[in-house]
Tab-separated table of C-alpha atoms and ligand atoms in Angstrom:
chain	number	residue	atom	x	y	z
J	1	MET	CA	17.655	5.373	-23.341
J	2	LYS	CA	15.583	8.116	-21.471
J	3	LEU	CA	13.426	7.178	-18.435
J	4	ASP	CA	10.500	8.855	-16.766
J	5	ILE	CA	12.060	8.362	-13.857
J	6	LEU	CA	15.367	7.102	-12.303
J	7	VAL	CA	15.165	5.832	-8.542
J	8	LEU	CA	18.827	5.785	-7.230
J	9	ALA	CA	19.671	3.444	-4.258
J	10	ALA	CA	22.059	2.892	-1.706
J	11	HIS	CA	21.968	-0.843	-1.666
J	12	PRO	CA	20.191	-3.911	-3.629
J	13	ASP	CA	17.048	-3.843	-1.794
J	14	ASP	CA	16.775	-0.226	-0.849
J	15	VAL	CA	14.144	0.759	-3.388
J	16	GLU	CA	12.064	-2.581	-2.790
J	17	LEU	CA	11.489	-1.543	0.507
J	18	GLY	CA	11.343	1.948	0.469
J	19	CYS	CA	9.307	2.538	-2.748
J	20	GLY	CA	8.930	-1.220	-4.442
J	21	GLY	CA	5.129	-0.265	-5.165
J	22	THR	CA	5.417	3.410	-5.896
J	23	VAL	CA	7.729	2.135	-9.143
J	24	ALA	CA	5.605	-0.911	-10.133
J	25	LYS	CA	2.611	1.787	-9.975
J	26	HIS	CA	4.013	3.796	-12.764
J	27	VAL	CA	5.239	0.891	-14.503
J	28	SER	CA	1.928	0.297	-14.683
J	29	LEU	CA	0.684	3.502	-15.456
J	30	GLY	CA	3.016	3.430	-18.755
J	31	TYR	CA	6.057	5.194	-17.300
J	32	LYS	CA	9.175	4.267	-18.020
J	33	VAL	CA	11.467	3.677	-14.525
J	34	GLY	CA	14.614	2.305	-14.196
J	35	ILE	CA	16.830	1.640	-11.010
J	36	VAL	CA	20.785	2.311	-10.224
J	37	ASP	CA	22.014	1.024	-7.363
J	38	LEU	CA	25.391	2.649	-6.195
J	39	THR	CA	26.749	-0.340	-4.517
J	40	ARG	CA	26.729	-3.966	-4.604
J	41	GLY	CA	25.703	-4.147	-0.951
J	42	GLU	CA	28.957	-6.098	-0.509
J	43	LEU	CA	29.121	-5.559	3.420
J	44	GLY	CA	26.156	-7.461	3.694
J	45	THR	CA	26.029	-9.625	6.601
J	46	ARG	CA	24.249	-11.673	4.729
J	47	GLY	CA	24.656	-13.421	1.597
J	48	THR	CA	27.044	-12.504	-1.205
J	49	PRO	CA	27.909	-9.351	-4.041
J	50	GLN	CA	26.636	-12.475	-6.755
J	51	ILE	CA	24.002	-13.683	-4.449
J	52	ARG	CA	22.296	-10.476	-4.471
J	53	GLU	CA	23.060	-9.438	-8.110
J	54	GLN	CA	20.716	-12.069	-9.259
J	55	GLU	CA	18.238	-11.254	-6.441
J	56	ALA	CA	18.368	-7.495	-7.843
J	57	LYS	CA	17.751	-9.005	-11.173
J	58	ASP	CA	14.333	-10.824	-10.626
J	59	ALA	CA	13.412	-7.696	-8.131
J	60	ALA	CA	13.662	-6.038	-11.233
J	61	ALA	CA	12.010	-8.320	-13.032
J	62	ILE	CA	9.111	-8.681	-11.043
J	63	LEU	CA	8.705	-4.886	-10.878
J	64	GLY	CA	8.929	-4.536	-14.336
J	65	VAL	CA	11.790	-1.981	-14.715
J	66	SER	CA	13.144	-1.230	-18.071
J	67	VAL	CA	16.520	-1.026	-16.619
J	68	ARG	CA	18.826	-1.634	-13.470
J	69	ASP	CA	22.426	-0.798	-13.350
J	70	ASN	CA	25.057	-0.695	-10.469
J	71	LEU	CA	27.932	2.129	-10.020
J	72	ASP	CA	29.895	-0.659	-7.927
J	73	LEU	CA	30.850	2.484	-5.206
J	74	LYS	CA	32.002	1.313	-1.976
J	75	ASP	CA	29.108	-0.410	0.485
J	76	GLY	CA	29.411	2.005	3.429
J	77	PHE	CA	32.089	4.077	2.423
J	78	PHE	CA	31.482	6.175	-0.294
J	79	GLN	CA	31.057	9.843	0.007
J	80	ASN	CA	29.198	12.821	-1.222
J	81	ASP	CA	32.192	14.004	-2.857
J	82	ALA	CA	33.364	15.877	-6.553
J	83	ALA	CA	34.367	12.166	-7.873
J	84	HIS	CA	31.657	10.423	-6.520
J	85	GLN	CA	29.131	13.181	-8.050
J	86	MET	CA	30.333	12.674	-11.005
J	87	VAL	CA	29.569	8.655	-11.399
J	88	VAL	CA	26.601	9.766	-10.328
J	89	ILE	CA	25.759	12.936	-12.674
J	90	ARG	CA	26.656	10.376	-15.417
J	91	ALA	CA	24.126	7.921	-14.953
J	92	ILE	CA	21.688	11.077	-14.618
J	93	ARG	CA	22.410	12.164	-17.584
J	94	LYS	CA	22.268	9.183	-19.463
J	95	TYR	CA	18.663	8.163	-18.437
J	96	GLN	CA	17.964	12.113	-18.688
J	97	PRO	CA	14.766	11.618	-16.466
J	98	ASP	CA	12.342	13.754	-15.457
J	99	ILE	CA	12.098	12.557	-11.790
J	100	VAL	CA	14.912	11.392	-9.459
J	101	ILE	CA	14.054	9.380	-6.674
J	102	ALA	CA	16.763	8.449	-3.809
J	103	ASN	CA	17.095	7.471	-0.898
J	104	ALA	CA	15.786	8.297	2.914
J	105	VAL	CA	17.025	11.850	3.625
J	106	TYR	CA	18.604	10.341	7.006
J	107	ASP	CA	18.073	7.008	8.388
J	108	ARG	CA	20.248	3.921	10.770
J	109	HIS	CA	22.195	2.882	7.750
J	110	VAL	CA	25.110	5.739	7.701
J	111	ASP	CA	24.684	4.646	3.231
J	112	HIS	CA	21.242	6.356	3.345
J	113	GLY	CA	21.409	9.618	4.597
J	114	LYS	CA	24.592	10.091	1.871
J	115	GLY	CA	23.039	8.221	-1.087
J	116	ALA	CA	20.170	10.807	-0.185
J	117	SER	CA	22.471	14.128	-0.133
J	118	LEU	CA	24.644	12.514	-3.385
J	119	ALA	CA	21.664	11.675	-5.390
J	120	TYR	CA	20.282	15.387	-4.473
J	121	ASP	CA	23.667	17.217	-5.287
J	122	ALA	CA	24.191	14.995	-8.639
J	123	SER	CA	20.270	16.152	-9.612
J	124	PHE	CA	21.819	19.256	-9.735
J	125	LEU	CA	24.754	19.394	-10.791
J	126	SER	CA	23.977	17.261	-13.695
J	127	GLY	CA	22.070	20.899	-14.790
J	128	LEU	CA	25.649	22.866	-15.231
J	129	VAL	CA	26.303	22.700	-19.123
J	130	LYS	CA	30.006	23.608	-17.950
J	131	ILE	CA	30.600	20.048	-15.865
J	132	GLU	CA	31.980	17.973	-18.751
J	133	THR	CA	30.848	14.097	-18.574
J	134	LYS	CA	32.097	11.199	-21.497
J	135	ASP	CA	28.876	8.546	-22.229
J	136	ASP	CA	29.673	4.718	-22.479
J	137	GLN	CA	31.345	5.741	-25.982
J	138	GLY	CA	33.436	8.598	-25.274
J	139	GLY	CA	31.261	11.367	-26.435
J	140	ASN	CA	29.936	14.320	-24.515
J	141	GLN	CA	27.031	14.119	-22.616
J	142	LYS	CA	24.284	17.063	-22.616
J	143	ALA	CA	23.643	18.470	-19.495
J	144	TRP	CA	20.194	17.326	-17.896
J	145	ARG	CA	18.830	18.396	-15.007
J	146	PRO	CA	15.360	16.526	-13.160
J	147	SER	CA	12.432	18.466	-12.427
J	148	ALA	CA	12.372	16.891	-9.245
J	149	VAL	CA	14.130	14.858	-6.890
J	150	TYR	CA	11.978	12.914	-4.201
J	151	HIS	CA	13.540	10.669	-1.422
J	152	TYR	CA	11.555	7.415	0.036
J	153	ILE	CA	11.391	6.718	3.446
J	154	GLN	CA	13.579	3.473	5.269
J	155	SER	CA	14.324	2.223	8.612
J	156	HIS	CA	13.669	5.412	10.642
J	157	TYR	CA	9.815	6.872	10.420
J	158	ILE	CA	9.861	10.267	8.900
J	159	GLU	CA	6.996	12.413	8.576
J	160	PRO	CA	6.260	12.186	4.534
J	161	ASP	CA	5.688	15.435	2.429
J	162	PHE	CA	3.133	13.120	0.750
J	163	VAL	CA	2.085	9.297	0.422
J	164	VAL	CA	1.154	7.938	-2.900
J	165	ASP	CA	-1.580	4.972	-2.458
J	166	ILE	CA	0.387	1.258	-3.507
J	167	SER	CA	-3.031	-0.680	-2.473
J	168	ASP	CA	-3.058	-2.241	-5.890
J	169	PHE	CA	0.957	-2.937	-5.900
J	170	TRP	CA	1.150	-4.321	-2.702
J	171	ASP	CA	1.926	-7.851	-3.094
J	172	THR	CA	4.008	-6.797	-6.160
J	173	LYS	CA	6.162	-5.154	-3.730
J	174	MET	CA	6.244	-8.005	-1.369
J	175	LYS	CA	6.872	-10.274	-3.628
J	176	ALA	CA	9.998	-8.135	-5.199
J	177	ILE	CA	11.454	-7.656	-1.366
J	178	ARG	CA	10.590	-11.355	-0.650
J	179	ALA	CA	13.310	-12.056	-4.227
J	180	PHE	CA	16.227	-11.023	-1.823
J	181	LYS	CA	16.023	-14.422	-0.410
J	182	SER	CA	19.709	-13.611	1.241
J	183	GLN	CA	18.193	-10.795	3.290
J	184	PHE	CA	14.986	-11.484	4.786
J	185	HIS	CA	13.450	-13.864	6.413
J	186	ASP	CA	14.186	-17.391	5.135
J	187	PRO	CA	13.587	-19.989	8.347
J	188	SER	CA	15.575	-22.719	6.144
J	189	SER	CA	18.817	-19.904	6.089
J	190	ALA	CA	22.186	-20.914	8.352
J	191	GLU	CA	23.207	-17.622	7.837
J	192	PRO	CA	23.448	-15.180	11.362
J	193	SER	CA	20.721	-13.500	11.608
J	194	THR	CA	20.365	-9.795	11.381
J	195	TYR	CA	18.170	-6.573	12.239
J	196	ILE	CA	16.388	-7.042	8.507
J	197	SER	CA	16.080	-10.784	8.443
J	198	SER	CA	14.044	-11.358	11.868
J	199	PRO	CA	10.063	-12.167	10.837
J	200	ALA	CA	9.316	-8.725	12.961
J	201	PHE	CA	10.786	-6.683	10.436
J	202	LEU	CA	8.651	-7.759	7.183
J	203	LYS	CA	6.150	-7.071	9.947
J	204	MET	CA	7.047	-3.828	10.065
J	205	VAL	CA	7.218	-2.845	6.779
J	206	GLU	CA	3.624	-3.712	6.282
J	207	SER	CA	2.513	-2.090	9.573
J	208	ARG	CA	4.602	0.941	8.374
J	209	ALA	CA	2.715	0.552	4.678
J	210	GLN	CA	-0.676	0.347	6.279
J	211	GLU	CA	-0.081	3.233	8.750
J	212	LEU	CA	0.856	5.564	5.605
J	213	GLY	CA	-2.027	3.981	3.544
J	214	HIS	CA	-4.677	4.416	6.710
J	215	SER	CA	-3.627	8.452	6.024
J	216	ILE	CA	-4.876	8.440	2.869
J	217	ALA	CA	-7.926	7.020	3.673
J	218	VAL	CA	-6.437	3.613	1.214
J	219	ALA	CA	-4.992	0.452	2.557
J	220	TYR	CA	-1.251	0.762	1.835
J	221	GLY	CA	0.850	3.891	1.318
J	222	GLU	CA	4.628	4.406	0.856
J	223	GLY	CA	5.298	7.842	1.931
J	224	PHE	CA	8.175	10.656	0.481
J	225	THR	CA	9.904	13.516	1.626
J	226	VAL	CA	10.616	16.368	-0.603
J	227	ARG	CA	13.251	19.632	-0.132
J	228	ARG	CA	10.843	21.710	-1.786
J	229	ASN	CA	7.129	22.593	-1.659
J	230	PRO	CA	5.592	19.944	-4.138
J	231	GLY	CA	3.069	21.675	-6.402
J	232	VAL	CA	-0.096	20.116	-8.054
J	233	ASN	CA	-2.050	21.217	-10.982
J	234	SER	CA	-5.626	21.565	-8.925
J	235	LEU	CA	-6.940	21.051	-5.668
J	236	PHE	CA	-8.169	17.456	-7.479
J	237	ASP	CA	-4.944	16.261	-8.085
J	238	LEU	CA	-4.843	15.445	-4.271
J	239	LYS	CA	-6.896	12.997	-3.106
N	1	LIG	ZN1	20.048	-0.119	2.317
């Protein structure tokens, strides 16, 4: 299945928090969007990999994505090295996305910056024909290089290079975030409190989206960074 946009994420819930509104918006615009989580988030303090798998499925259905895979890399310990790049190259060649969206270039969680570099490097390497990979049936995969890689913004504030208006998709984003019931604030939960399970965390997520939205004169926004200049066809592409 060819995708228009492939979103890569170190952990299930990174996509929802970082760019859930942008994903839902592009699905509604008719683009085929898929998510590939690198790990099962098995080191998360709350919940279990099984619970998070179901939550990830529920969130994917809310966002309307065409596919959600998991590469089963080791939470906390995956590396941006040749072995891991080959795994991500296979996923990129499988879905042949025009755009890859990946983790924040640096962040509080060490996996986020690593996930960003791994996605960026694999997106480039995926275009080199002399790197050979096999598909699920054992056939040779074709080289494929996405035309752009964008990074969402996560916990640490990073000045965005552009902001997507997600005002009409704010409710969908929050619904998808709340699908991860084990991770976020739940007054009935007996599990230990964490940085992201406090009520303050989701308030921060909303404030961030409002601030970014305000910066482009809309209600809610999601910011992205690029490693090369973003191009536009005309000045009217900018709002
Ligand atoms: Zn994460």
